[in-house]
């Protein structure tokens, strides 16, 4: 099951690395996807340690901080939705949490 990453960046100027690639010292990554889609596992892999609980469903946004590739990283895991469900069938509380995860 795919996991989608959304990166929220501020409108600041960043120094460029070789090749013209901007060096972004702080990242905020929102983990979105299906329930049982592996969002917690991916978050743990990015942070390099067991920060997200993989034994239960995420009902509310969970935010964890760490460092990856010499950058401060904030990961936000949003609640998942059931694969194959229409948006209308997703509970309103889950929709609200998903919206809150990107703020």
Coordinates of N, CA, C and O in Angstrom, one line a residue:
X1 N 0.8 -1.2 0.0 CA 0.0 0.0 0.0 C 0.9 1.2 0.0 O 1.8 1.4 0.8
X2 N 0.6 2.2 -0.9 CA 1.5 3.4 -1.0 C 1.3 4.3 0.2 O 0.2 4.4 0.8
X3 N 2.3 5.0 0.5 CA 2.2 6.1 1.6 C 2.6 7.4 0.9 O 3.6 7.4 0.1
X4 N 1.8 8.4 1.1 CA 2.0 9.7 0.4 C 2.7 10.6 1.4 O 2.4 10.7 2.6
X5 N 3.7 11.3 1.0 CA 4.5 12.3 1.8 C 4.1 13.7 1.3 O 4.3 13.9 0.1
X6 N 3.7 14.5 2.2 CA 3.5 16.0 1.9 C 4.5 16.8 2.7 O 4.6 16.6 3.9
X7 N 5.3 17.6 2.1 CA 6.2 18.4 2.8 C 5.8 19.8 2.8 O 5.5 20.4 1.8
X8 N 5.7 20.4 4.0 CA 5.3 21.8 4.1 C 6.5 22.6 4.4 O 7.2 22.4 5.4
X9 N 6.8 23.6 3.5 CA 8.0 24.4 3.7 C 7.6 25.9 3.8 O 6.6 26.3 3.2
X10 N 8.3 26.6 4.7 CA 8.1 28.0 4.8 C 8.6 28.7 3.6 O 9.4 28.1 2.8
X11 N 8.3 30.0 3.4 CA 8.7 30.7 2.2 C 10.0 31.4 2.5 O 10.2 32.6 2.2
X12 N 11.0 30.7 3.0 CA 12.3 31.3 3.4 C 13.3 31.0 2.2 O 13.1 30.0 1.5
X13 N 14.3 31.8 2.1 CA 15.4 31.4 1.2 C 16.3 30.5 1.8 O 16.7 30.6 3.0
X14 N 16.7 29.4 1.1 CA 17.6 28.4 1.7 C 18.9 28.4 0.9 O 18.9 28.6 -0.3
X15 N 20.0 28.2 1.6 CA 21.3 28.1 0.9 C 21.3 27.0 -0.1 O 20.6 26.0 0.2
X16 N 22.0 27.1 -1.1 CA 22.0 26.0 -2.2 C 23.2 25.1 -1.9 O 24.3 25.5 -1.6
X17 N 22.9 23.8 -2.1 CA 24.0 22.8 -2.1 C 24.6 22.7 -3.5 O 24.0 23.2 -4.5
X18 N 25.7 22.0 -3.7 CA 26.2 21.8 -5.0 C 25.1 21.3 -6.0 O 24.3 20.4 -5.6
X19 N 25.1 21.8 -7.2 CA 24.1 21.4 -8.1 C 22.8 22.2 -8.1 O 21.8 21.9 -8.7
X20 N 22.8 23.2 -7.2 CA 21.6 24.1 -7.1 C 20.5 23.6 -6.3 O 19.4 24.1 -6.4
X21 N 20.7 22.5 -5.5 CA 19.7 21.9 -4.7 C 19.6 22.7 -3.4 O 20.6 22.9 -2.7
X22 N 18.4 23.2 -3.0 CA 18.3 23.9 -1.7 C 18.5 23.0 -0.5 O 18.1 21.9 -0.5
X23 N 19.3 23.5 0.5 CA 19.5 22.8 1.7 C 18.4 23.3 2.7 O 18.3 24.5 3.1
X24 N 17.5 22.4 3.0 CA 16.3 22.8 3.9 C 16.6 22.2 5.3 O 16.6 21.0 5.4
X25 N 17.0 23.0 6.2 CA 17.4 22.5 7.5 C 16.3 21.9 8.4 O 16.6 21.0 9.2
X26 N 15.1 22.3 8.2 CA 14.0 21.8 9.0 C 12.9 21.3 8.0 O 12.4 22.0 7.2
X27 N 12.4 20.0 8.2 CA 11.4 19.5 7.4 C 10.2 19.1 8.3 O 10.4 18.6 9.4
X28 N 9.0 19.3 7.8 CA 7.8 18.8 8.4 C 7.1 17.9 7.3 O 6.8 18.4 6.2
X29 N 7.0 16.7 7.7 CA 6.5 15.7 6.8 C 5.2 15.1 7.4 O 5.2 14.7 8.5
X30 N 4.2 15.0 6.5 CA 2.9 14.5 7.0 C 2.8 13.1 6.3 O 2.9 13.0 5.1
X31 N 2.5 12.1 7.1 CA 2.4 10.7 6.6 C 0.9 10.5 6.5 O 0.1 10.5 7.4
X32 N 0.5 10.2 5.2 CA -0.9 10.0 4.9 C -1.1 8.6 4.2 O -0.1 8.2 3.5
X33 N -2.2 8.0 4.4 CA -2.4 6.7 3.6 C -3.5 5.9 4.3 O -4.2 6.4 5.2
X34 N -3.7 4.7 3.8 CA -4.7 3.8 4.3 C -4.4 3.4 5.7 O -3.3 3.4 6.1
X35 N -5.4 2.9 6.4 CA -5.2 2.2 7.6 C -4.4 1.0 7.3 O -4.6 0.4 6.2
X36 N -3.5 0.6 8.1 CA -2.6 -0.5 7.9 C -1.7 -0.3 6.6 O -1.3 -1.3 6.1
X37 N -1.5 1.0 6.3 CA -0.7 1.2 5.1 C 0.8 1.4 5.4 O 1.6 1.5 4.4
X38 N 1.2 1.3 6.6 CA 2.6 1.4 7.0 C 3.1 2.7 7.3 O 4.3 3.0 7.3
X39 N 2.2 3.7 7.6 CA 2.7 5.1 7.9 C 3.6 5.1 9.2 O 4.6 5.8 9.2
X40 N 3.2 4.4 10.2 CA 4.0 4.4 11.5 C 5.4 3.7 11.2 O 6.4 4.2 11.7
X41 N 5.4 2.7 10.4 CA 6.7 2.0 10.1 C 7.6 2.9 9.3 O 8.8 3.0 9.6
X42 N 7.0 3.6 8.3 CA 7.8 4.6 7.5 C 8.4 5.7 8.4 O 9.5 6.1 8.3
X43 N 7.5 6.2 9.3 CA 8.0 7.2 10.2 C 9.2 6.8 11.1 O 10.1 7.5 11.3
X44 N 9.1 5.5 11.6 CA 10.2 5.0 12.4 C 11.4 4.8 11.5 O 12.5 5.0 12.0
X45 N 11.3 4.4 10.3 CA 12.4 4.2 9.4 C 13.1 5.6 9.2 O 14.3 5.7 9.2
X46 N 12.3 6.6 8.9 CA 12.9 8.0 8.7 C 13.7 8.4 9.9 O 14.8 9.0 9.8
X47 N 13.1 8.3 11.1 CA 13.7 8.7 12.3 C 14.8 7.8 12.8 O 15.6 8.2 13.6
X48 N 14.8 6.6 12.3 CA 15.9 5.6 12.7 C 15.7 5.0 14.0 O 16.6 4.5 14.6
X49 N 14.5 5.2 14.6 CA 14.2 4.6 15.9 C 12.7 4.4 16.0 O 11.9 4.9 15.3
X50 N 12.3 3.6 17.0 CA 10.9 3.3 17.3 C 10.2 4.4 18.0 O 10.2 4.4 19.2
X51 N 9.6 5.3 17.3 CA 8.9 6.5 17.9 C 7.4 6.3 17.7 O 6.7 6.7 18.6
X52 N 6.9 5.8 16.6 CA 5.5 5.6 16.4 C 5.1 4.2 16.8 O 5.8 3.2 16.6
X53 N 3.9 4.1 17.4 CA 3.4 2.8 17.9 C 2.8 2.1 16.7 O 1.8 2.6 16.1
X54 N 3.4 0.9 16.3 CA 2.9 0.2 15.2 C 1.9 -0.9 15.6 O 1.4 -1.6 14.7
X55 N 1.6 -1.0 16.9 CA 0.7 -2.1 17.3 C -0.8 -1.7 17.3 O -1.6 -2.5 17.6
X56 N -1.1 -0.4 17.1 CA -2.5 0.0 17.1 C -2.8 1.1 16.1 O -1.9 1.7 15.6
X57 N -4.1 1.3 15.8 CA -4.5 2.3 14.9 C -4.3 3.7 15.4 O -4.5 3.9 16.6
X58 N -3.9 4.6 14.6 CA -3.7 6.0 14.9 C -5.1 6.7 14.8 O -5.6 6.8 13.7
X59 N -5.7 7.1 15.9 CA -7.0 7.8 15.9 C -6.9 9.3 15.8 O -7.8 9.9 15.3
X60 N -5.8 9.8 16.3 CA -5.5 11.3 16.3 C -4.1 11.5 15.7 O -3.3 10.6 15.8
X61 N -3.9 12.7 15.2 CA -2.6 13.0 14.7 C -1.5 12.8 15.8 O -1.7 13.1 16.9
X62 N -0.4 12.2 15.4 CA 0.7 12.0 16.3 C 1.9 12.7 15.7 O 2.3 12.5 14.5
X63 N 2.6 13.5 16.4 CA 3.7 14.3 16.0 C 5.0 13.9 16.7 O 5.0 13.8 17.9
X64 N 6.0 13.6 16.0 CA 7.3 13.2 16.5 C 8.4 14.0 15.9 O 8.3 14.3 14.7
X65 N 9.5 14.3 16.6 CA 10.6 15.0 16.1 C 11.9 14.2 16.2 O 12.0 13.4 17.1
X66 N 12.8 14.4 15.3 CA 14.1 13.8 15.3 C 15.0 14.4 14.3 O 14.8 15.5 13.8
X67 N 16.0 13.7 13.9 CA 17.0 14.1 13.0 C 17.2 13.1 11.9 O 17.3 11.9 12.2
X68 N 17.2 13.5 10.7 CA 17.5 12.6 9.6 C 18.3 13.4 8.5 O 18.0 14.5 8.2
X69 N 19.4 12.8 8.1 CA 20.3 13.4 7.1 C 20.7 14.8 7.5 O 20.7 15.8 6.7
X70 N 21.1 15.0 8.8 CA 21.6 16.2 9.4 C 20.5 17.4 9.3 O 20.9 18.5 9.1
X71 N 19.3 17.0 9.3 CA 18.2 18.0 9.3 C 17.2 17.7 10.5 O 17.0 16.5 10.8
X72 N 16.7 18.7 11.0 CA 15.6 18.5 12.0 C 14.3 18.1 11.2 O 14.0 18.7 10.2
X73 N 13.7 17.0 11.6 CA 12.6 16.5 10.9 C 11.4 16.4 11.9 O 11.6 15.8 13.0
X74 N 10.3 16.9 11.5 CA 9.0 16.7 12.3 C 8.1 15.9 11.4 O 7.8 16.2 10.3
X75 N 7.7 14.7 12.0 CA 6.8 13.8 11.3 C 5.5 13.9 11.9 O 5.4 13.8 13.2
X76 N 4.4 14.0 11.1 CA 3.1 14.0 11.6 C 2.4 12.8 11.0 O 2.3 12.8 9.7
X77 N 1.9 11.9 11.8 CA 1.1 10.8 11.3 C -0.4 11.1 11.4 O -0.8 11.3 12.5
X78 N -1.1 11.1 10.3 CA -2.5 11.3 10.3 C -3.2 10.0 10.4 O -2.7 8.9 10.0
X79 N -4.5 10.0 10.9 CA -5.3 8.8 10.9 C -5.4 8.3 9.4 O -5.5 9.1 8.5
X80 N -5.5 7.0 9.3 CA -5.8 6.5 7.9 C -7.2 6.3 7.6 O -8.1 6.5 8.5
X81 N -7.5 5.9 6.4 CA -8.9 5.6 6.0 C -8.9 4.2 5.4 O -7.9 3.6 5.1
X82 N -10.1 3.6 5.3 CA -10.2 2.3 4.9 C -10.1 2.3 3.3 O -10.7 3.1 2.6
X83 N -9.2 1.4 2.8 CA -9.0 1.3 1.4 C -10.4 0.9 0.8 O -11.0 0.0 1.2
X84 N -10.7 1.5 -0.3 CA -11.9 1.2 -1.0 C -13.1 1.9 -0.5 O -14.2 1.9 -1.2
X85 N -13.0 2.6 0.6 CA -14.1 3.5 1.1 C -14.2 4.8 0.3 O -13.2 5.3 -0.1
X86 N -15.4 5.2 0.1 CA -15.6 6.6 -0.5 C -15.3 7.6 0.6 O -15.4 7.3 1.7
X87 N -14.9 8.8 0.1 CA -14.7 9.9 1.1 C -15.9 10.1 2.0 O -15.7 10.4 3.2
X88 N -17.1 10.0 1.4 CA -18.3 10.2 2.2 C -18.4 9.2 3.3 O -19.1 9.4 4.3
X89 N -17.8 8.0 3.2 CA -17.9 7.0 4.2 C -16.9 7.1 5.3 O -16.9 6.4 6.3
X90 N -15.9 8.0 5.1 CA -14.9 8.2 6.1 C -15.5 9.0 7.3 O -16.1 10.0 7.0
X91 N -15.3 8.6 8.5 CA -15.9 9.3 9.7 C -15.4 10.8 9.7 O -14.2 11.0 9.4
X92 N -16.3 11.7 10.1 CA -15.9 13.1 10.1 C -14.7 13.4 11.1 O -13.9 14.2 10.8
X93 N -14.6 12.6 12.2 CA -13.5 12.9 13.1 C -12.2 12.6 12.4 O -11.2 13.2 12.6
X94 N -12.2 11.5 11.6 CA -10.9 11.2 10.8 C -10.6 12.3 9.8 O -9.5 12.7 9.6
X95 N -11.6 12.8 9.1 CA -11.4 13.8 8.1 C -10.9 15.1 8.8 O -9.9 15.7 8.3
X96 N -11.4 15.4 10.0 CA -10.9 16.6 10.7 C -9.4 16.4 11.1 O -8.6 17.3 11.0
X97 N -9.1 15.2 11.6 CA -7.7 15.0 12.0 C -6.8 15.0 10.8 O -5.6 15.5 10.9
X98 N -7.2 14.5 9.6 CA -6.4 14.6 8.5 C -6.1 16.0 8.1 O -5.0 16.4 7.8
X99 N -7.1 16.9 8.1 CA -6.9 18.3 7.8 C -6.0 18.9 8.8 O -5.1 19.7 8.4
X100 N -6.2 18.6 10.1 CA -5.3 19.2 11.1 C -3.8 18.8 11.0 O -2.9 19.5 11.4
X101 N -3.6 17.6 10.4 CA -2.2 17.1 10.3 C -1.4 18.0 9.4 O -0.1 18.0 9.6
X102 N -1.9 18.7 8.5 CA -1.1 19.6 7.6 C -1.0 21.0 8.1 O -0.4 21.8 7.4
X103 N -1.6 21.3 9.2 CA -1.5 22.7 9.7 C -0.3 22.9 10.5 O 0.2 22.1 11.1

